[in-house]
């Protein structure tokens, strides 16, 4: 296995995990299987690994599509689409027209988690790619950095996901970065924030909108490049970067405090619940059978 390929997968770890964690569709039984490509493309999984939902977020702007990449929650935050295209190109060389971009995302999410020290899980396969995307639907259904706990619970519940699922999936914020514009109000206006933490973050995030909006800070200040349970330990210390992060823990008085405390104490429990939630997420209304298509490139319909 080439180290360069794994390094590139590491770069999209946040993107693929959050894409899987925030699908904007309804729950239903899916016809998926971990062995879906065993006969049609036996090299699929190894090719994805070496090279680096319905995949609607990958579609770029066109005459008929306003990309979900431009949704407020995704704009300039969800990145690494070019790496997904590189993976797709390698898979197409091995098995032309067989493996969907949606499945590539699902497998890359698992592989990225494993590479940065996180859990692994059996990925069900057989998704097909959508022929359209909806910026408006993405903005309506995706959680945002300013959500309070009630809004977060409602957002995940609409997809058939429990409070435990939500907290576990939020643990994907153990890796990656966020832009100043997404946490400015948290470090200047919130009261349940550690003073020293807020002061440190203010150094690279000025108070006025339009000044340093794109400056980055790690979602997990302790181990920003490793998948572990430090994200939850940070919440116990009121050091969650986003308002929506800290909303998960309020000192014992919220519905999700127990999950946060439990994951902070027991990393194995977090890994187990995260893996189960990712499998559950993968069963949310995928396109299968003759629905959708298998895109030749992930950024455009055929």
mmCIF file with all atom_site columns, N, CA and C in Angstrom, residues 8-62:
data_model
loop_
_atom_site.group_PDB
_atom_site.id
_atom_site.type_symbol
_atom_site.label_atom_id
_atom_site.label_alt_id
_atom_site.label_comp_id
_atom_site.label_asym_id
_atom_site.label_entity_id
_atom_site.label_seq_id
_atom_site.pdbx_PDB_ins_code
_atom_site.Cartn_x
_atom_site.Cartn_y
_atom_site.Cartn_z
_atom_site.occupancy
_atom_site.B_iso_or_equiv
_atom_site.pdbx_formal_charge
_atom_site.auth_seq_id
_atom_site.auth_comp_id
_atom_site.auth_asym_id
_atom_site.auth_atom_id
_atom_site.pdbx_PDB_model_num
ATOM 1   N N  . UNK A 1 8  ? -3.633  10.881  1.344   1.00 0.00 ? 8  UNK A N  1
ATOM 2   C CA . UNK A 1 8  ? -4.706  11.587  0.661   1.00 0.00 ? 8  UNK A CA 1
ATOM 3   C C  . UNK A 1 8  ? -6.051  11.190  1.241   1.00 0.00 ? 8  UNK A C  1
ATOM 4   N N  . UNK A 1 9  ? -6.219  9.942   1.633   1.00 0.00 ? 9  UNK A N  1
ATOM 5   C CA . UNK A 1 9  ? -7.455  9.546   2.302   1.00 0.00 ? 9  UNK A CA 1
ATOM 6   C C  . UNK A 1 9  ? -7.578  10.291  3.619   1.00 0.00 ? 9  UNK A C  1
ATOM 7   N N  . UNK A 1 10 ? -6.465  10.457  4.327   1.00 0.00 ? 10 UNK A N  1
ATOM 8   C CA . UNK A 1 10 ? -6.491  11.172  5.588   1.00 0.00 ? 10 UNK A CA 1
ATOM 9   C C  . UNK A 1 10 ? -7.024  12.587  5.386   1.00 0.00 ? 10 UNK A C  1
ATOM 10  N N  . UNK A 1 11 ? -6.712  13.219  4.264   1.00 0.00 ? 11 UNK A N  1
ATOM 11  C CA . UNK A 1 11 ? -7.170  14.577  3.999   1.00 0.00 ? 11 UNK A CA 1
ATOM 12  C C  . UNK A 1 11 ? -8.677  14.670  3.865   1.00 0.00 ? 11 UNK A C  1
ATOM 13  N N  . UNK A 1 12 ? -9.361  13.611  3.484   1.00 0.00 ? 12 UNK A N  1
ATOM 14  C CA . UNK A 1 12 ? -10.807 13.678  3.313   1.00 0.00 ? 12 UNK A CA 1
ATOM 15  C C  . UNK A 1 12 ? -11.557 12.978  4.440   1.00 0.00 ? 12 UNK A C  1
ATOM 16  N N  . UNK A 1 13 ? -10.828 12.664  5.528   1.00 0.00 ? 13 UNK A N  1
ATOM 17  C CA . UNK A 1 13 ? -11.476 11.942  6.622   1.00 0.00 ? 13 UNK A CA 1
ATOM 18  C C  . UNK A 1 13 ? -12.692 12.673  7.148   1.00 0.00 ? 13 UNK A C  1
ATOM 19  N N  . UNK A 1 14 ? -12.549 13.973  7.406   1.00 0.00 ? 14 UNK A N  1
ATOM 20  C CA . UNK A 1 14 ? -13.685 14.734  7.924   1.00 0.00 ? 14 UNK A CA 1
ATOM 21  C C  . UNK A 1 14 ? -14.821 14.760  6.919   1.00 0.00 ? 14 UNK A C  1
ATOM 22  N N  . UNK A 1 15 ? -14.504 15.017  5.669   1.00 0.00 ? 15 UNK A N  1
ATOM 23  C CA . UNK A 1 15 ? -15.548 15.152  4.663   1.00 0.00 ? 15 UNK A CA 1
ATOM 24  C C  . UNK A 1 15 ? -16.400 13.900  4.542   1.00 0.00 ? 15 UNK A C  1
ATOM 25  N N  . UNK A 1 16 ? -15.772 12.752  4.390   1.00 0.00 ? 16 UNK A N  1
ATOM 26  C CA . UNK A 1 16 ? -16.555 11.548  4.152   1.00 0.00 ? 16 UNK A CA 1
ATOM 27  C C  . UNK A 1 16 ? -17.327 11.126  5.387   1.00 0.00 ? 16 UNK A C  1
ATOM 28  N N  . UNK A 1 17 ? -16.755 11.330  6.563   1.00 0.00 ? 17 UNK A N  1
ATOM 29  C CA . UNK A 1 17 ? -17.482 10.978  7.782   1.00 0.00 ? 17 UNK A CA 1
ATOM 30  C C  . UNK A 1 17 ? -18.702 11.861  7.966   1.00 0.00 ? 17 UNK A C  1
ATOM 31  N N  . UNK A 1 18 ? -18.567 13.128  7.688   1.00 0.00 ? 18 UNK A N  1
ATOM 32  C CA . UNK A 1 18 ? -19.706 14.014  7.887   1.00 0.00 ? 18 UNK A CA 1
ATOM 33  C C  . UNK A 1 18 ? -20.748 13.858  6.791   1.00 0.00 ? 18 UNK A C  1
ATOM 34  N N  . UNK A 1 19 ? -20.323 13.527  5.585   1.00 0.00 ? 19 UNK A N  1
ATOM 35  C CA . UNK A 1 19 ? -21.307 13.238  4.548   1.00 0.00 ? 19 UNK A CA 1
ATOM 36  C C  . UNK A 1 19 ? -22.186 12.076  4.968   1.00 0.00 ? 19 UNK A C  1
ATOM 37  N N  . UNK A 1 20 ? -21.553 11.036  5.489   1.00 0.00 ? 20 UNK A N  1
ATOM 38  C CA . UNK A 1 20 ? -22.319 9.887   5.948   1.00 0.00 ? 20 UNK A CA 1
ATOM 39  C C  . UNK A 1 20 ? -23.153 10.224  7.175   1.00 0.00 ? 20 UNK A C  1
ATOM 40  N N  . UNK A 1 21 ? -22.638 11.112  7.991   1.00 0.00 ? 21 UNK A N  1
ATOM 41  C CA . UNK A 1 21 ? -23.330 11.421  9.237   1.00 0.00 ? 21 UNK A CA 1
ATOM 42  C C  . UNK A 1 21 ? -24.499 12.364  9.065   1.00 0.00 ? 21 UNK A C  1
ATOM 43  N N  . UNK A 1 22 ? -24.613 13.037  7.925   1.00 0.00 ? 22 UNK A N  1
ATOM 44  C CA . UNK A 1 22 ? -25.666 14.020  7.745   1.00 0.00 ? 22 UNK A CA 1
ATOM 45  C C  . UNK A 1 22 ? -26.406 13.828  6.429   1.00 0.00 ? 22 UNK A C  1
ATOM 46  N N  . UNK A 1 23 ? -26.812 12.620  6.133   1.00 0.00 ? 23 UNK A N  1
ATOM 47  C CA . UNK A 1 23 ? -27.624 12.373  4.945   1.00 0.00 ? 23 UNK A CA 1
ATOM 48  C C  . UNK A 1 23 ? -28.988 13.038  5.122   1.00 0.00 ? 23 UNK A C  1
ATOM 49  N N  . UNK A 1 24 ? -29.536 13.552  4.049   1.00 0.00 ? 24 UNK A N  1
ATOM 50  C CA . UNK A 1 24 ? -30.786 14.304  4.151   1.00 0.00 ? 24 UNK A CA 1
ATOM 51  C C  . UNK A 1 24 ? -31.922 13.567  3.446   1.00 0.00 ? 24 UNK A C  1
ATOM 52  N N  . UNK A 1 25 ? -32.127 12.315  3.838   1.00 0.00 ? 25 UNK A N  1
ATOM 53  C CA . UNK A 1 25 ? -33.163 11.501  3.238   1.00 0.00 ? 25 UNK A CA 1
ATOM 54  C C  . UNK A 1 25 ? -33.898 10.737  4.314   1.00 0.00 ? 25 UNK A C  1
ATOM 55  N N  . UNK A 1 26 ? -34.949 10.035  3.943   1.00 0.00 ? 26 UNK A N  1
ATOM 56  C CA . UNK A 1 26 ? -35.777 9.338   4.913   1.00 0.00 ? 26 UNK A CA 1
ATOM 57  C C  . UNK A 1 26 ? -35.368 7.873   5.039   1.00 0.00 ? 26 UNK A C  1
ATOM 58  N N  . UNK A 1 27 ? -35.660 7.307   6.192   1.00 0.00 ? 27 UNK A N  1
ATOM 59  C CA . UNK A 1 27 ? -35.247 5.935   6.480   1.00 0.00 ? 27 UNK A CA 1
ATOM 60  C C  . UNK A 1 27 ? -36.158 4.925   5.783   1.00 0.00 ? 27 UNK A C  1
ATOM 61  N N  . UNK A 1 28 ? -35.562 3.881   5.257   1.00 0.00 ? 28 UNK A N  1
ATOM 62  C CA . UNK A 1 28 ? -36.326 2.767   4.714   1.00 0.00 ? 28 UNK A CA 1
ATOM 63  C C  . UNK A 1 28 ? -35.423 1.551   4.650   1.00 0.00 ? 28 UNK A C  1
ATOM 64  N N  . UNK A 1 29 ? -35.997 0.399   4.441   1.00 0.00 ? 29 UNK A N  1
ATOM 65  C CA . UNK A 1 29 ? -35.208 -0.819  4.292   1.00 0.00 ? 29 UNK A CA 1
ATOM 66  C C  . UNK A 1 29 ? -34.415 -0.747  2.988   1.00 0.00 ? 29 UNK A C  1
ATOM 67  N N  . UNK A 1 30 ? -33.188 -1.142  3.004   1.00 0.00 ? 30 UNK A N  1
ATOM 68  C CA . UNK A 1 30 ? -32.340 -1.047  1.832   1.00 0.00 ? 30 UNK A CA 1
ATOM 69  C C  . UNK A 1 30 ? -31.882 -2.412  1.377   1.00 0.00 ? 30 UNK A C  1
ATOM 70  N N  . UNK A 1 31 ? -31.696 -2.553  0.068   1.00 0.00 ? 31 UNK A N  1
ATOM 71  C CA . UNK A 1 31 ? -31.211 -3.801  -0.496  1.00 0.00 ? 31 UNK A CA 1
ATOM 72  C C  . UNK A 1 31 ? -29.706 -3.680  -0.708  1.00 0.00 ? 31 UNK A C  1
ATOM 73  N N  . UNK A 1 32 ? -28.983 -3.696  0.373   1.00 0.00 ? 32 UNK A N  1
ATOM 74  C CA . UNK A 1 32 ? -27.539 -3.542  0.328   1.00 0.00 ? 32 UNK A CA 1
ATOM 75  C C  . UNK A 1 32 ? -26.865 -4.751  0.949   1.00 0.00 ? 32 UNK A C  1
ATOM 76  N N  . UNK A 1 33 ? -25.607 -4.991  0.545   1.00 0.00 ? 33 UNK A N  1
ATOM 77  C CA . UNK A 1 33 ? -24.866 -6.122  1.066   1.00 0.00 ? 33 UNK A CA 1
ATOM 78  C C  . UNK A 1 33 ? -23.373 -5.827  1.026   1.00 0.00 ? 33 UNK A C  1
ATOM 79  N N  . UNK A 1 34 ? -22.625 -6.234  2.066   1.00 0.00 ? 34 UNK A N  1
ATOM 80  C CA . UNK A 1 34 ? -21.169 -6.055  2.030   1.00 0.00 ? 34 UNK A CA 1
ATOM 81  C C  . UNK A 1 34 ? -20.510 -6.795  0.879   1.00 0.00 ? 34 UNK A C  1
ATOM 82  N N  . UNK A 1 35 ? -21.184 -7.801  0.345   1.00 0.00 ? 35 UNK A N  1
ATOM 83  C CA . UNK A 1 35 ? -20.616 -8.634  -0.730  1.00 0.00 ? 35 UNK A CA 1
ATOM 84  C C  . UNK A 1 35 ? -21.124 -8.249  -2.109  1.00 0.00 ? 35 UNK A C  1
ATOM 85  N N  . UNK A 1 36 ? -21.720 -7.076  -2.241  1.00 0.00 ? 36 UNK A N  1
ATOM 86  C CA . UNK A 1 36 ? -22.390 -6.707  -3.488  1.00 0.00 ? 36 UNK A CA 1
ATOM 87  C C  . UNK A 1 36 ? -21.460 -6.793  -4.704  1.00 0.00 ? 36 UNK A C  1
ATOM 88  N N  . UNK A 1 37 ? -20.186 -6.426  -4.536  1.00 0.00 ? 37 UNK A N  1
ATOM 89  C CA . UNK A 1 37 ? -19.260 -6.400  -5.674  1.00 0.00 ? 37 UNK A CA 1
ATOM 90  C C  . UNK A 1 37 ? -18.353 -7.629  -5.747  1.00 0.00 ? 37 UNK A C  1
ATOM 91  N N  . UNK A 1 38 ? -18.663 -8.650  -4.977  1.00 0.00 ? 38 UNK A N  1
ATOM 92  C CA . UNK A 1 38 ? -17.793 -9.825  -4.929  1.00 0.00 ? 38 UNK A CA 1
ATOM 93  C C  . UNK A 1 38 ? -17.561 -10.440 -6.300  1.00 0.00 ? 38 UNK A C  1
ATOM 94  N N  . UNK A 1 39 ? -18.591 -10.461 -7.133  1.00 0.00 ? 39 UNK A N  1
ATOM 95  C CA . UNK A 1 39 ? -18.466 -11.035 -8.471  1.00 0.00 ? 39 UNK A CA 1
ATOM 96  C C  . UNK A 1 39 ? -18.245 -9.990  -9.548  1.00 0.00 ? 39 UNK A C  1
ATOM 97  N N  . UNK A 1 40 ? -18.958 -8.856  -9.445  1.00 0.00 ? 40 UNK A N  1
ATOM 98  C CA . UNK A 1 40 ? -18.895 -7.854  -10.510 1.00 0.00 ? 40 UNK A CA 1
ATOM 99  C C  . UNK A 1 40 ? -17.636 -7.008  -10.473 1.00 0.00 ? 40 UNK A C  1
ATOM 100 N N  . UNK A 1 41 ? -17.049 -6.832  -9.278  1.00 0.00 ? 41 UNK A N  1
ATOM 101 C CA . UNK A 1 41 ? -15.815 -6.038  -9.158  1.00 0.00 ? 41 UNK A CA 1
ATOM 102 C C  . UNK A 1 41 ? -15.083 -6.429  -7.880  1.00 0.00 ? 41 UNK A C  1
ATOM 103 N N  . UNK A 1 42 ? -14.472 -7.595  -7.853  1.00 0.00 ? 42 UNK A N  1
ATOM 104 C CA . UNK A 1 42 ? -13.826 -8.074  -6.626  1.00 0.00 ? 42 UNK A CA 1
ATOM 105 C C  . UNK A 1 42 ? -12.690 -7.183  -6.133  1.00 0.00 ? 42 UNK A C  1
ATOM 106 N N  . UNK A 1 43 ? -12.146 -6.346  -7.022  1.00 0.00 ? 43 UNK A N  1
ATOM 107 C CA . UNK A 1 43 ? -11.040 -5.463  -6.622  1.00 0.00 ? 43 UNK A CA 1
ATOM 108 C C  . UNK A 1 43 ? -11.529 -4.113  -6.114  1.00 0.00 ? 43 UNK A C  1
ATOM 109 N N  . UNK A 1 44 ? -12.828 -3.934  -5.985  1.00 0.00 ? 44 UNK A N  1
ATOM 110 C CA . UNK A 1 44 ? -13.374 -2.616  -5.640  1.00 0.00 ? 44 UNK A CA 1
ATOM 111 C C  . UNK A 1 44 ? -12.839 -2.078  -4.322  1.00 0.00 ? 44 UNK A C  1
ATOM 112 N N  . UNK A 1 45 ? -12.946 -2.856  -3.262  1.00 0.00 ? 45 UNK A N  1
ATOM 113 C CA . UNK A 1 45 ? -12.567 -2.359  -1.940  1.00 0.00 ? 45 UNK A CA 1
ATOM 114 C C  . UNK A 1 45 ? -11.070 -2.077  -1.845  1.00 0.00 ? 45 UNK A C  1
ATOM 115 N N  . UNK A 1 46 ? -10.254 -2.973  -2.385  1.00 0.00 ? 46 UNK A N  1
ATOM 116 C CA . UNK A 1 46 ? -8.810  -2.760  -2.313  1.00 0.00 ? 46 UNK A CA 1
ATOM 117 C C  . UNK A 1 46 ? -8.393  -1.568  -3.169  1.00 0.00 ? 46 UNK A C  1
ATOM 118 N N  . UNK A 1 47 ? -9.085  -1.347  -4.271  1.00 0.00 ? 47 UNK A N  1
ATOM 119 C CA . UNK A 1 47 ? -8.768  -0.208  -5.133  1.00 0.00 ? 47 UNK A CA 1
ATOM 120 C C  . UNK A 1 47 ? -9.105  1.104   -4.452  1.00 0.00 ? 47 UNK A C  1
ATOM 121 N N  . UNK A 1 48 ? -10.253 1.165   -3.788  1.00 0.00 ? 48 UNK A N  1
ATOM 122 C CA . UNK A 1 48 ? -10.635 2.366   -3.048  1.00 0.00 ? 48 UNK A CA 1
ATOM 123 C C  . UNK A 1 48 ? -9.628  2.645   -1.948  1.00 0.00 ? 48 UNK A C  1
ATOM 124 N N  . UNK A 1 49 ? -9.210  1.600   -1.264  1.00 0.00 ? 49 UNK A N  1
ATOM 125 C CA . UNK A 1 49 ? -8.252  1.757   -0.168  1.00 0.00 ? 49 UNK A CA 1
ATOM 126 C C  . UNK A 1 49 ? -6.915  2.271   -0.665  1.00 0.00 ? 49 UNK A C  1
ATOM 127 N N  . UNK A 1 50 ? -6.456  1.719   -1.771  1.00 0.00 ? 50 UNK A N  1
ATOM 128 C CA . UNK A 1 50 ? -5.158  2.124   -2.306  1.00 0.00 ? 50 UNK A CA 1
ATOM 129 C C  . UNK A 1 50 ? -5.212  3.531   -2.883  1.00 0.00 ? 50 UNK A C  1
ATOM 130 N N  . UNK A 1 51 ? -6.302  3.900   -3.479  1.00 0.00 ? 51 UNK A N  1
ATOM 131 C CA . UNK A 1 51 ? -6.432  5.217   -4.098  1.00 0.00 ? 51 UNK A CA 1
ATOM 132 C C  . UNK A 1 51 ? -6.783  6.278   -3.077  1.00 0.00 ? 51 UNK A C  1
ATOM 133 N N  . UNK A 1 52 ? -6.870  5.960   -2.178  1.00 0.00 ? 52 UNK A N  1
ATOM 134 C CA . UNK A 1 52 ? -7.136  7.058   -1.279  1.00 0.00 ? 52 UNK A CA 1
ATOM 135 C C  . UNK A 1 52 ? -7.729  6.736   0.049   1.00 0.00 ? 52 UNK A C  1
ATOM 136 N N  . UNK A 1 53 ? -25.999 7.836   1.750   1.00 0.00 ? 53 UNK A N  1
ATOM 137 C CA . UNK A 1 53 ? -26.128 8.829   0.916   1.00 0.00 ? 53 UNK A CA 1
ATOM 138 C C  . UNK A 1 53 ? -26.164 8.432   -0.541  1.00 0.00 ? 53 UNK A C  1
ATOM 139 N N  . UNK A 1 54 ? -26.273 9.158   -1.330  1.00 0.00 ? 54 UNK A N  1
ATOM 140 C CA . UNK A 1 54 ? -26.473 8.861   -2.731  1.00 0.00 ? 54 UNK A CA 1
ATOM 141 C C  . UNK A 1 54 ? -25.429 9.576   -3.559  1.00 0.00 ? 54 UNK A C  1
ATOM 142 N N  . UNK A 1 55 ? -24.468 10.215  -2.881  1.00 0.00 ? 55 UNK A N  1
ATOM 143 C CA . UNK A 1 55 ? -23.422 10.912  -3.607  1.00 0.00 ? 55 UNK A CA 1
ATOM 144 C C  . UNK A 1 55 ? -23.870 12.210  -4.236  1.00 0.00 ? 55 UNK A C  1
ATOM 145 N N  . UNK A 1 56 ? -25.048 12.733  -3.890  1.00 0.00 ? 56 UNK A N  1
ATOM 146 C CA . UNK A 1 56 ? -25.536 13.963  -4.507  1.00 0.00 ? 56 UNK A CA 1
ATOM 147 C C  . UNK A 1 56 ? -24.655 15.151  -4.194  1.00 0.00 ? 56 UNK A C  1
ATOM 148 N N  . UNK A 1 57 ? -23.963 15.105  -3.044  1.00 0.00 ? 57 UNK A N  1
ATOM 149 C CA . UNK A 1 57 ? -23.105 16.224  -2.659  1.00 0.00 ? 57 UNK A CA 1
ATOM 150 C C  . UNK A 1 57 ? -21.911 16.376  -3.587  1.00 0.00 ? 57 UNK A C  1
ATOM 151 N N  . UNK A 1 58 ? -21.582 15.336  -4.359  1.00 0.00 ? 58 UNK A N  1
ATOM 152 C CA . UNK A 1 58 ? -20.440 15.397  -5.261  1.00 0.00 ? 58 UNK A CA 1
ATOM 153 C C  . UNK A 1 58 ? -20.745 16.152  -6.543  1.00 0.00 ? 58 UNK A C  1
ATOM 154 N N  . UNK A 1 59 ? -22.042 16.288  -6.884  1.00 0.00 ? 59 UNK A N  1
ATOM 155 C CA . UNK A 1 59 ? -22.402 16.962  -8.121  1.00 0.00 ? 59 UNK A CA 1
ATOM 156 C C  . UNK A 1 59 ? -22.063 18.439  -8.057  1.00 0.00 ? 59 UNK A C  1
ATOM 157 N N  . UNK A 1 60 ? -21.389 18.931  -9.084  1.00 0.00 ? 60 UNK A N  1
ATOM 158 C CA . UNK A 1 60 ? -21.029 20.330  -9.161  1.00 0.00 ? 60 UNK A CA 1
ATOM 159 C C  . UNK A 1 60 ? -22.122 21.125  -9.861  1.00 0.00 ? 60 UNK A C  1
ATOM 160 N N  . UNK A 1 61 ? -22.017 22.461  -9.817  1.00 0.00 ? 61 UNK A N  1
ATOM 161 C CA . UNK A 1 61 ? -22.993 23.309  -10.498 1.00 0.00 ? 61 UNK A CA 1
ATOM 162 C C  . UNK A 1 61 ? -23.008 23.016  -11.998 1.00 0.00 ? 61 UNK A C  1
ATOM 163 N N  . UNK A 1 62 ? -24.207 23.050  -12.562 1.00 0.00 ? 62 UNK A N  1
ATOM 164 C CA . UNK A 1 62 ? -24.370 22.900  -14.003 1.00 0.00 ? 62 UNK A CA 1
ATOM 165 C C  . UNK A 1 62 ? -25.591 23.709  -14.423 1.00 0.00 ? 62 UNK A C  1
#
